[in-house]
PDB file of C-alpha atoms in Angstrom:
ATOM      1  CA  MET T   1      19.739 -15.973  15.677  1.00 42.00           C
ATOM      2  CA  SER T   2      18.635 -18.074  17.270  1.00 44.00           C
ATOM      3  CA  GLU T   3      18.883 -22.047  18.641  1.00 43.00           C
ATOM      4  CA  HIS T   4      15.464 -22.645  17.897  1.00 47.00           C
ATOM      5  CA  ALA T   5      14.525 -24.636  14.669  1.00 47.00           C
ATOM      6  CA  LEU T   6      12.086 -22.524  12.549  1.00 47.00           C
ATOM      7  CA  THR T   7       8.431 -24.115  12.471  1.00 50.00           C
ATOM      8  CA  PRO T   8       5.289 -22.644  10.547  1.00 48.00           C
ATOM      9  CA  SER T   9       3.791 -21.139  13.327  1.00 47.00           C
ATOM     10  CA  SER T  10       6.703 -19.176  14.836  1.00 48.00           C
ATOM     11  CA  TYR T  11       7.362 -18.341  11.371  1.00 46.00           C
ATOM     12  CA  ILE T  12       3.651 -16.902  10.721  1.00 43.00           C
ATOM     13  CA  GLU T  13       3.958 -15.214  14.492  1.00 43.00           C
ATOM     14  CA  HIS T  14       7.458 -13.537  13.629  1.00 47.00           C
ATOM     15  CA  HIS T  15       5.289 -11.874  10.326  1.00 46.00           C
ATOM     16  CA  LEU T  16       2.065 -11.027  12.139  1.00 41.00           C
ATOM     17  CA  THR T  17       4.690  -8.655  15.108  1.00 40.00           C
ATOM     18  CA  PHE T  18       7.189  -8.061  12.931  1.00 42.00           C
ATOM     19  CA  ASN T  19       7.968  -4.281  13.397  1.00 41.00           C
ATOM     20  CA  ALA T  20      11.116  -2.193  14.156  1.00 39.00           C
ATOM     21  CA  LYS T  21      10.297  -2.285  17.880  1.00 40.00           C
ATOM     22  CA  ASP T  22      11.042  -6.199  17.939  1.00 45.00           C
ATOM     23  CA  VAL T  23      14.799  -5.579  16.575  1.00 46.00           C
ATOM     24  CA  GLY T  24      15.800  -3.067  18.354  1.00 45.00           C
ATOM     25  CA  GLY T  25      16.861  -0.394  15.386  1.00 53.00           C
ATOM     26  CA  GLY T  26      13.539   2.404  15.540  1.00 61.00           C
ATOM     27  CA  PHE T  27      12.727   3.733  12.178  1.00 63.00           C
ATOM     28  CA  TRP T  28      16.012   3.080  10.465  1.00 70.00           C
ATOM     29  CA  THR T  29      15.835  -0.871  11.245  1.00 77.00           C
ATOM     30  CA  LEU T  30      17.547  -2.536   7.811  1.00 81.00           C
ATOM     31  CA  HIS T  31      15.994  -5.541   6.583  1.00 85.00           C
ATOM     32  CA  MET T  32      18.675  -7.539   5.782  1.00 86.00           C
ATOM     33  CA  ASP T  33      16.908  -9.917   4.417  1.00 88.00           C
ATOM     34  CA  THR T  34      14.927  -8.140   2.037  1.00 91.00           C
ATOM     35  CA  LEU T  35      17.450  -5.645   1.233  1.00 91.00           C
ATOM     36  CA  VAL T  36      20.029  -8.660   0.633  1.00 92.00           C
ATOM     37  CA  VAL T  37      17.614 -10.935  -1.570  1.00 93.00           C
ATOM     38  CA  SER T  38      16.804  -8.259  -4.010  1.00 95.00           C
ATOM     39  CA  TRP T  39      19.779  -6.723  -5.086  1.00 94.00           C
ATOM     40  CA  LEU T  40      20.994 -10.908  -5.460  1.00 95.00           C
ATOM     41  CA  LEU T  41      17.537 -11.292  -7.616  1.00 96.00           C
ATOM     42  CA  GLY T  42      18.718  -7.724  -9.779  1.00 95.00           C
ATOM     43  CA  LEU T  43      21.795  -8.749 -10.213  1.00 96.00           C
ATOM     44  CA  VAL T  44      20.839 -12.328 -11.555  1.00 95.00           C
ATOM     45  CA  ALA T  45      17.951 -11.564 -13.414  1.00 94.00           C
ATOM     46  CA  PHE T  46      19.627  -8.076 -14.953  1.00 93.00           C
ATOM     47  CA  GLY T  47      23.535  -9.977 -15.240  1.00 94.00           C
ATOM     48  CA  PHE T  48      21.745 -12.408 -17.140  1.00 93.00           C
ATOM     49  CA  ILE T  49      20.568 -10.019 -20.032  1.00 91.00           C
ATOM     50  CA  TRP T  50      23.344  -8.494 -20.412  1.00 92.00           C
ATOM     51  CA  TRP T  51      24.919 -11.111 -20.849  1.00 91.00           C
ATOM     52  CA  VAL T  52      22.550 -12.417 -23.637  1.00 89.00           C
ATOM     53  CA  VAL T  53      21.970  -9.134 -24.685  1.00 85.00           C
ATOM     54  CA  ARG T  54      25.910  -8.953 -25.525  1.00 85.00           C
ATOM     55  CA  GLY T  55      26.289 -11.980 -26.894  1.00 79.00           C
ATOM     56  CA  ALA T  56      23.714 -10.651 -30.328  1.00 75.00           C
ATOM     57  CA  THR T  57      24.726 -11.826 -33.436  1.00 76.00           C
ATOM     58  CA  ALA T  58      22.808 -11.089 -36.559  1.00 72.00           C
ATOM     59  CA  GLY T  59      20.915 -13.977 -38.165  1.00 73.00           C
ATOM     60  CA  VAL T  60      18.657 -16.286 -35.976  1.00 76.00           C
ATOM     61  CA  PRO T  61      18.343 -16.275 -32.555  1.00 79.00           C
ATOM     62  CA  ASN T  62      18.929 -18.852 -30.293  1.00 84.00           C
ATOM     63  CA  LYS T  63      16.716 -19.687 -27.408  1.00 87.00           C
ATOM     64  CA  ARG T  64      18.168 -16.581 -25.008  1.00 88.00           C
ATOM     65  CA  LEU T  65      18.293 -14.249 -27.601  1.00 88.00           C
ATOM     66  CA  ALA T  66      14.524 -14.865 -28.368  1.00 90.00           C
ATOM     67  CA  PHE T  67      13.262 -15.333 -24.979  1.00 90.00           C
ATOM     68  CA  VAL T  68      14.561 -11.539 -23.858  1.00 91.00           C
ATOM     69  CA  GLU T  69      13.511 -10.127 -27.266  1.00 91.00           C
ATOM     70  CA  LEU T  70      10.041 -11.745 -26.685  1.00 93.00           C
ATOM     71  CA  LEU T  71      10.839 -10.254 -23.050  1.00 93.00           C
ATOM     72  CA  VAL T  72      11.552  -6.439 -24.371  1.00 93.00           C
ATOM     73  CA  GLU T  73       8.994  -6.375 -27.282  1.00 94.00           C
ATOM     74  CA  PHE T  74       6.299  -7.252 -25.239  1.00 95.00           C
ATOM     75  CA  VAL T  75       7.263  -4.206 -22.742  1.00 96.00           C
ATOM     76  CA  ASP T  76       7.855  -2.029 -25.319  1.00 95.00           C
ATOM     77  CA  ASP T  77       4.532  -3.054 -26.698  1.00 94.00           C
ATOM     78  CA  GLN T  78       2.768  -2.418 -23.258  1.00 94.00           C
ATOM     79  CA  VAL T  79       4.092   1.482 -22.912  1.00 95.00           C
ATOM     80  CA  LYS T  80       3.780   2.335 -26.776  1.00 93.00           C
ATOM     81  CA  GLY T  81      -0.170   2.536 -25.732  1.00 91.00           C
ATOM     82  CA  ILE T  82       0.411   4.642 -23.206  1.00 93.00           C
ATOM     83  CA  PHE T  83       3.496   6.964 -23.482  1.00 93.00           C
ATOM     84  CA  HIS T  84       3.080   9.008 -26.234  1.00 87.00           C
ATOM     85  CA  GLY T  85       6.523  10.314 -25.931  1.00 85.00           C
ATOM     86  CA  ASP T  86       9.721   9.420 -26.451  1.00 89.00           C
ATOM     87  CA  ARG T  87       9.966   6.063 -24.866  1.00 91.00           C
ATOM     88  CA  ASN T  88      13.481   4.224 -25.701  1.00 90.00           C
ATOM     89  CA  ALA T  89      15.019   6.817 -23.836  1.00 89.00           C
ATOM     90  CA  PHE T  90      13.554   5.939 -19.757  1.00 94.00           C
ATOM     91  CA  VAL T  91      10.374   4.854 -19.591  1.00 95.00           C
ATOM     92  CA  ALA T  92      10.386   1.583 -22.083  1.00 95.00           C
ATOM     93  CA  PRO T  93      13.596   0.506 -19.841  1.00 94.00           C
ATOM     94  CA  ALA T  94      12.232   1.890 -16.486  1.00 95.00           C
ATOM     95  CA  ALA T  95       8.933  -0.158 -17.228  1.00 96.00           C
ATOM     96  CA  LEU T  96      11.275  -3.342 -17.967  1.00 95.00           C
ATOM     97  CA  THR T  97      13.621  -2.912 -15.354  1.00 95.00           C
ATOM     98  CA  VAL T  98      10.063  -3.147 -12.867  1.00 96.00           C
ATOM     99  CA  PHE T  99       8.410  -6.117 -14.704  1.00 97.00           C
ATOM    100  CA  VAL T 100      11.883  -7.952 -14.306  1.00 96.00           C
ATOM    101  CA  TRP T 101      12.525  -6.843 -10.802  1.00 96.00           C
ATOM    102  CA  VAL T 102       9.135  -7.387  -9.204  1.00 96.00           C
ATOM    103  CA  LEU T 103       8.653 -10.490 -11.275  1.00 96.00           C
ATOM    104  CA  MET T 104      11.884 -12.202  -9.996  1.00 96.00           C
ATOM    105  CA  MET T 105      11.367 -10.768  -6.457  1.00 95.00           C
ATOM    106  CA  ASN T 106       7.902 -11.925  -6.179  1.00 94.00           C
ATOM    107  CA  ALA T 107       8.641 -15.907  -7.642  1.00 93.00           C
ATOM    108  CA  MET T 108      10.106 -16.509  -4.860  1.00 91.00           C
ATOM    109  CA  ASP T 109       7.153 -17.615  -3.056  1.00 85.00           C
ATOM    110  CA  PHE T 110       7.579 -20.673  -5.253  1.00 84.00           C
ATOM    111  CA  LEU T 111      10.331 -22.420  -3.175  1.00 83.00           C
ATOM    112  CA  PRO T 112       9.372 -24.405  -0.537  1.00 79.00           C
ATOM    113  CA  VAL T 113       8.615 -22.957   2.996  1.00 73.00           C
ATOM    114  CA  ASP T 114       9.811 -25.872   4.747  1.00 72.00           C
ATOM    115  CA  ILE T 115      12.638 -26.632   3.124  1.00 79.00           C
ATOM    116  CA  MET T 116      13.671 -23.375   2.825  1.00 79.00           C
ATOM    117  CA  ALA T 117      13.307 -22.653   6.451  1.00 77.00           C
ATOM    118  CA  TRP T 118      16.050 -25.558   7.216  1.00 82.00           C
ATOM    119  CA  VAL T 119      18.409 -23.950   4.296  1.00 85.00           C
ATOM    120  CA  TYR T 120      18.270 -20.782   6.206  1.00 83.00           C
ATOM    121  CA  HIS T 121      18.379 -21.969   9.681  1.00 82.00           C
ATOM    122  CA  ASN T 122      20.914 -25.032   9.318  1.00 85.00           C
ATOM    123  CA  VAL T 123      23.286 -23.712   6.401  1.00 83.00           C
ATOM    124  CA  PHE T 124      23.059 -19.446   7.157  1.00 80.00           C
ATOM    125  CA  GLY T 125      22.239 -19.765  11.108  1.00 82.00           C
ATOM    126  CA  GLN T 126      19.067 -17.797  10.574  1.00 80.00           C
ATOM    127  CA  THR T 127      15.711 -18.537  12.139  1.00 79.00           C
ATOM    128  CA  TYR T 128      14.030 -15.998  10.509  1.00 79.00           C
ATOM    129  CA  PHE T 129      14.233 -14.734   7.025  1.00 85.00           C
ATOM    130  CA  ARG T 130      12.062 -13.371   4.300  1.00 84.00           C
ATOM    131  CA  ALA T 131      12.506 -14.508   1.029  1.00 87.00           C
ATOM    132  CA  VAL T 132      10.296 -13.060  -0.757  1.00 91.00           C
ATOM    133  CA  PRO T 133      11.044  -8.847  -0.766  1.00 93.00           C
ATOM    134  CA  THR T 134       7.409  -8.410  -1.962  1.00 94.00           C
ATOM    135  CA  SER T 135       5.996 -10.166   0.986  1.00 91.00           C
ATOM    136  CA  ASP T 136       7.797  -6.588   3.090  1.00 92.00           C
ATOM    137  CA  ILE T 137       5.835  -3.769   3.188  1.00 92.00           C
ATOM    138  CA  ASN T 138       9.293  -2.124   2.819  1.00 91.00           C
ATOM    139  CA  SER T 139      10.379  -2.411  -0.153  1.00 94.00           C
ATOM    140  CA  THR T 140       7.154  -2.128  -2.046  1.00 95.00           C
ATOM    141  CA  PHE T 141       6.701   0.970  -0.871  1.00 95.00           C
ATOM    142  CA  ALA T 142      10.245   2.132  -1.556  1.00 94.00           C
ATOM    143  CA  LEU T 143       9.677   0.831  -5.504  1.00 96.00           C
ATOM    144  CA  ALA T 144       6.339   3.216  -5.211  1.00 96.00           C
ATOM    145  CA  LEU T 145       8.507   5.890  -3.845  1.00 96.00           C
ATOM    146  CA  ALA T 146      11.274   5.605  -6.507  1.00 96.00           C
ATOM    147  CA  VAL T 147       8.498   5.911  -8.966  1.00 96.00           C
ATOM    148  CA  TRP T 148       6.798   8.798  -7.081  1.00 96.00           C
ATOM    149  CA  VAL T 149       9.867  11.030  -6.966  1.00 96.00           C
ATOM    150  CA  LEU T 150      10.462  10.485 -11.401  1.00 96.00           C
ATOM    151  CA  MET T 151       6.401  11.459 -10.957  1.00 95.00           C
ATOM    152  CA  ILE T 152       7.215  14.822  -9.640  1.00 95.00           C
ATOM    153  CA  PHE T 153      10.806  15.022 -11.555  1.00 96.00           C
ATOM    154  CA  PHE T 154       9.073  14.038 -15.006  1.00 95.00           C
ATOM    155  CA  SER T 155       6.306  16.677 -13.735  1.00 94.00           C
ATOM    156  CA  ILE T 156       8.439  19.920 -12.981  1.00 95.00           C
ATOM    157  CA  LYS T 157      10.753  18.658 -16.270  1.00 93.00           C
ATOM    158  CA  VAL T 158       8.211  18.946 -18.397  1.00 92.00           C
ATOM    159  CA  LYS T 159       6.123  21.821 -17.367  1.00 91.00           C
ATOM    160  CA  GLY T 160       8.829  23.937 -15.354  1.00 93.00           C
ATOM    161  CA  LEU T 161       8.484  24.401 -11.427  1.00 94.00           C
ATOM    162  CA  GLY T 162       6.453  27.327 -11.883  1.00 92.00           C
ATOM    163  CA  GLY T 163       4.263  25.168 -14.446  1.00 92.00           C
ATOM    164  CA  TRP T 164       3.593  22.202 -11.894  1.00 93.00           C
ATOM    165  CA  ILE T 165       2.790  24.954  -9.108  1.00 93.00           C
ATOM    166  CA  HIS T 166       0.345  26.380 -10.986  1.00 92.00           C
ATOM    167  CA  GLU T 167      -1.213  22.786 -11.569  1.00 91.00           C
ATOM    168  CA  LEU T 168      -0.819  22.240  -8.284  1.00 92.00           C
ATOM    169  CA  PHE T 169      -3.430  25.019  -7.437  1.00 92.00           C
ATOM    170  CA  CYS T 170      -5.232  25.897 -10.639  1.00 91.00           C
ATOM    171  CA  ALA T 171      -6.130  21.863 -11.639  1.00 86.00           C
ATOM    172  CA  PRO T 172      -9.037  20.360 -12.221  1.00 86.00           C
ATOM    173  CA  PHE T 173     -11.508  23.303 -10.355  1.00 88.00           C
ATOM    174  CA  GLY T 174     -10.136  26.439 -12.436  1.00 86.00           C
ATOM    175  CA  ALA T 175      -7.704  29.054 -11.958  1.00 85.00           C
ATOM    176  CA  ASN T 176     -10.548  31.403  -9.832  1.00 88.00           C
ATOM    177  CA  VAL T 177      -8.533  32.347  -6.567  1.00 89.00           C
ATOM    178  CA  LEU T 178     -11.230  30.913  -4.510  1.00 91.00           C
ATOM    179  CA  VAL T 179     -10.796  27.183  -5.668  1.00 91.00           C
ATOM    180  CA  TRP T 180      -6.850  27.306  -4.893  1.00 92.00           C
ATOM    181  CA  PRO T 181      -7.246  25.135  -1.568  1.00 92.00           C
ATOM    182  CA  ALA T 182      -9.954  22.703  -3.054  1.00 93.00           C
ATOM    183  CA  ASN T 183      -8.151  22.286  -6.155  1.00 93.00           C
ATOM    184  CA  PHE T 184      -4.790  22.064  -3.970  1.00 94.00           C
ATOM    185  CA  LEU T 185      -6.274  19.284  -1.693  1.00 95.00           C
ATOM    186  CA  PHE T 186      -7.432  17.580  -4.301  1.00 93.00           C
ATOM    187  CA  ASN T 187      -3.744  17.325  -6.015  1.00 93.00           C
ATOM    188  CA  LEU T 188      -2.463  16.277  -2.898  1.00 94.00           C
ATOM    189  CA  ILE T 189      -4.747  13.500  -1.641  1.00 95.00           C
ATOM    190  CA  GLU T 190      -3.792  12.518  -5.695  1.00 92.00           C
ATOM    191  CA  TYR T 191      -0.138  13.054  -5.000  1.00 94.00           C
ATOM    192  CA  VAL T 192      -0.342  11.052  -1.957  1.00 94.00           C
ATOM    193  CA  SER T 193      -2.835   8.106  -2.194  1.00 95.00           C
ATOM    194  CA  LYS T 194      -0.457   7.186  -5.710  1.00 95.00           C
ATOM    195  CA  PRO T 195       1.934   5.665  -3.665  1.00 94.00           C
ATOM    196  CA  LEU T 196       0.025   4.070  -0.820  1.00 94.00           C
ATOM    197  CA  SER T 197      -2.168   1.936  -3.295  1.00 94.00           C
ATOM    198  CA  HIS T 198       0.815   1.376  -5.111  1.00 95.00           C
ATOM    199  CA  SER T 199       2.545  -0.133  -2.888  1.00 95.00           C
ATOM    200  CA  LEU T 200      -0.397  -1.910  -0.787  1.00 94.00           C
ATOM    201  CA  ARG T 201      -1.412  -3.636  -3.424  1.00 93.00           C
ATOM    202  CA  LEU T 202       1.655  -5.712  -4.460  1.00 94.00           C
ATOM    203  CA  PHE T 203       2.633  -6.159  -0.641  1.00 95.00           C
ATOM    204  CA  GLY T 204      -1.374  -6.930   0.026  1.00 93.00           C
ATOM    205  CA  ASN T 205      -1.578  -9.956  -2.351  1.00 91.00           C
ATOM    206  CA  MET T 206       2.268 -11.634  -1.979  1.00 92.00           C
ATOM    207  CA  TYR T 207       2.064 -11.470   1.603  1.00 90.00           C
ATOM    208  CA  ALA T 208      -1.475 -12.988   1.916  1.00 89.00           C
ATOM    209  CA  GLY T 209      -0.375 -15.695  -0.724  1.00 87.00           C
ATOM    210  CA  GLU T 210       2.852 -16.315   1.698  1.00 82.00           C
ATOM    211  CA  ILE T 211       0.467 -16.833   4.822  1.00 87.00           C
ATOM    212  CA  ILE T 212      -1.913 -19.132   2.631  1.00 87.00           C
ATOM    213  CA  PHE T 213       1.066 -21.041   1.748  1.00 81.00           C
ATOM    214  CA  LEU T 214       2.397 -20.645   5.797  1.00 80.00           C
ATOM    215  CA  LEU T 215      -1.189 -21.821   6.556  1.00 86.00           C
ATOM    216  CA  LEU T 216      -1.263 -25.160   4.456  1.00 84.00           C
ATOM    217  CA  GLY T 217       2.287 -25.757   5.927  1.00 78.00           C
ATOM    218  CA  MET T 218       1.047 -26.321   9.388  1.00 83.00           C
ATOM    219  CA  TRP T 219      -2.385 -28.456   7.946  1.00 86.00           C
ATOM    220  CA  ALA T 220       0.398 -30.774   6.804  1.00 78.00           C
ATOM    221  CA  ALA T 221       1.584 -30.921  10.161  1.00 77.00           C
ATOM    222  CA  THR T 222      -1.558 -32.095  11.989  1.00 84.00           C
ATOM    223  CA  GLY T 223      -1.419 -35.725  10.194  1.00 84.00           C
ATOM    224  CA  LEU T 224      -1.879 -37.942   7.424  1.00 85.00           C
ATOM    225  CA  ALA T 225      -5.450 -35.987   6.367  1.00 84.00           C
ATOM    226  CA  GLY T 226      -3.794 -32.526   5.948  1.00 83.00           C
ATOM    227  CA  THR T 227      -0.516 -33.900   4.982  1.00 85.00           C
ATOM    228  CA  ILE T 228      -3.049 -35.265   1.730  1.00 88.00           C
ATOM    229  CA  PHE T 229      -5.228 -32.384   1.972  1.00 85.00           C
ATOM    230  CA  GLY T 230      -2.870 -29.578   2.733  1.00 82.00           C
ATOM    231  CA  ALA T 231      -0.740 -31.205  -0.084  1.00 83.00           C
ATOM    232  CA  LEU T 232      -3.360 -31.340  -2.901  1.00 87.00           C
ATOM    233  CA  LEU T 233      -4.517 -27.135  -1.775  1.00 86.00           C
ATOM    234  CA  GLY T 234      -0.812 -26.343  -1.748  1.00 82.00           C
ATOM    235  CA  ALA T 235      -0.679 -27.813  -5.293  1.00 85.00           C
ATOM    236  CA  GLY T 236      -3.539 -25.624  -6.365  1.00 86.00           C
ATOM    237  CA  TRP T 237      -2.961 -22.636  -4.719  1.00 84.00           C
ATOM    238  CA  ALA T 238       0.849 -22.562  -6.190  1.00 83.00           C
ATOM    239  CA  ILE T 239      -0.411 -22.911  -9.359  1.00 87.00           C
ATOM    240  CA  PHE T 240      -2.917 -20.364  -8.864  1.00 87.00           C
ATOM    241  CA  HIS T 241      -0.301 -18.357  -7.435  1.00 86.00           C
ATOM    242  CA  ILE T 242       1.710 -18.382 -11.248  1.00 88.00           C
ATOM    243  CA  LEU T 243      -0.811 -15.968 -12.330  1.00 92.00           C
ATOM    244  CA  ILE T 244      -0.847 -13.959  -9.262  1.00 93.00           C
ATOM    245  CA  VAL T 245       2.781 -13.382  -9.542  1.00 93.00           C
ATOM    246  CA  VAL T 246       2.852 -12.531 -12.644  1.00 94.00           C
ATOM    247  CA  LEU T 247      -0.253 -10.077 -12.580  1.00 94.00           C
ATOM    248  CA  GLN T 248       0.873  -8.461 -10.237  1.00 95.00           C
ATOM    249  CA  ALA T 249       4.806  -7.997 -11.354  1.00 96.00           C
ATOM    250  CA  PHE T 250       2.514  -6.429 -14.240  1.00 96.00           C
ATOM    251  CA  ILE T 251       0.079  -4.153 -13.029  1.00 96.00           C
ATOM    252  CA  PHE T 252       2.897  -2.795 -10.630  1.00 97.00           C
ATOM    253  CA  MET T 253       4.761  -1.879 -14.130  1.00 97.00           C
ATOM    254  CA  MET T 254       1.532  -0.381 -15.711  1.00 96.00           C
ATOM    255  CA  LEU T 255       1.109   1.939 -12.945  1.00 96.00           C
ATOM    256  CA  THR T 256       4.295   3.182 -13.034  1.00 96.00           C
ATOM    257  CA  VAL T 257       4.062   3.864 -17.227  1.00 96.00           C
ATOM    258  CA  VAL T 258       0.905   5.569 -16.029  1.00 95.00           C
ATOM    259  CA  TYR T 259       1.947   7.389 -13.946  1.00 95.00           C
ATOM    260  CA  ILE T 260       4.875   8.833 -15.420  1.00 95.00           C
ATOM    261  CA  ALA T 261       2.973   9.802 -18.806  1.00 94.00           C
ATOM    262  CA  MET T 262       0.198  11.424 -16.622  1.00 92.00           C
ATOM    263  CA  ALA T 263       3.340  13.994 -15.721  1.00 92.00           C
ATOM    264  CA  HIS T 264       3.740  14.600 -19.372  1.00 87.00           C
ATOM    265  CA  GLU T 265       0.228  15.695 -19.864  1.00 81.00           C
ATOM    266  CA  SER T 266      -0.687  19.084 -18.734  1.00 66.00           C
ATOM    267  CA  HIS T 267      -4.293  19.359 -17.613  1.00 59.00           C
TER     268      HIS T 267
END
């Protein structure tokens, strides 16, 4: 809470220096802006889908139902090409959840930075408020860790605990006891790299996009020339950012499906 108005420069400085020490909470600091926005978007998105599907009837679907059907069919087609088991039991619904939720969180980046900063400060009394949950490494890493846990869960469920441990030490270089350390090290690197790459890809793209919007906003505050060029470049970047927002949600969903599908396969 602060009495000073939020400016683009102070917002960037906060984003670049924000860590647990700054807010005095240590490792268990709760980023309430990220948590609240994520929960609200989840409630809105899936509440809307539930409301539309609940009112479905036989016959020609209305526009809302047709939109939801297209969304479900799109995700199901992607899952069908990767996962060859019973996708309707868990994988397809999980993919739909991931895609819609990440897309909604990414789309918060379309809100005007200056207008929303005024709202956060004057309406809610918050000087610093992160409106884009996926620009917070904590949220993307939490999502990636959830997928990672699911991957290990399905590996053990499909292969059994003994089969999973056997795969850790006997793949991909063979079951000879001399190559057990190499196999385990190889699989350990793979298990560690998956959540890192899964989370950092989404975070990096969304964080960089937010910073660019803020830099363009700072440029627009420098004078007439900055306003003109900042507005033109901002409009161009906003159009390009639409692709990034959708693409990153799609990539995160696809990697989720790939990792779960890999857990069902044996080397």
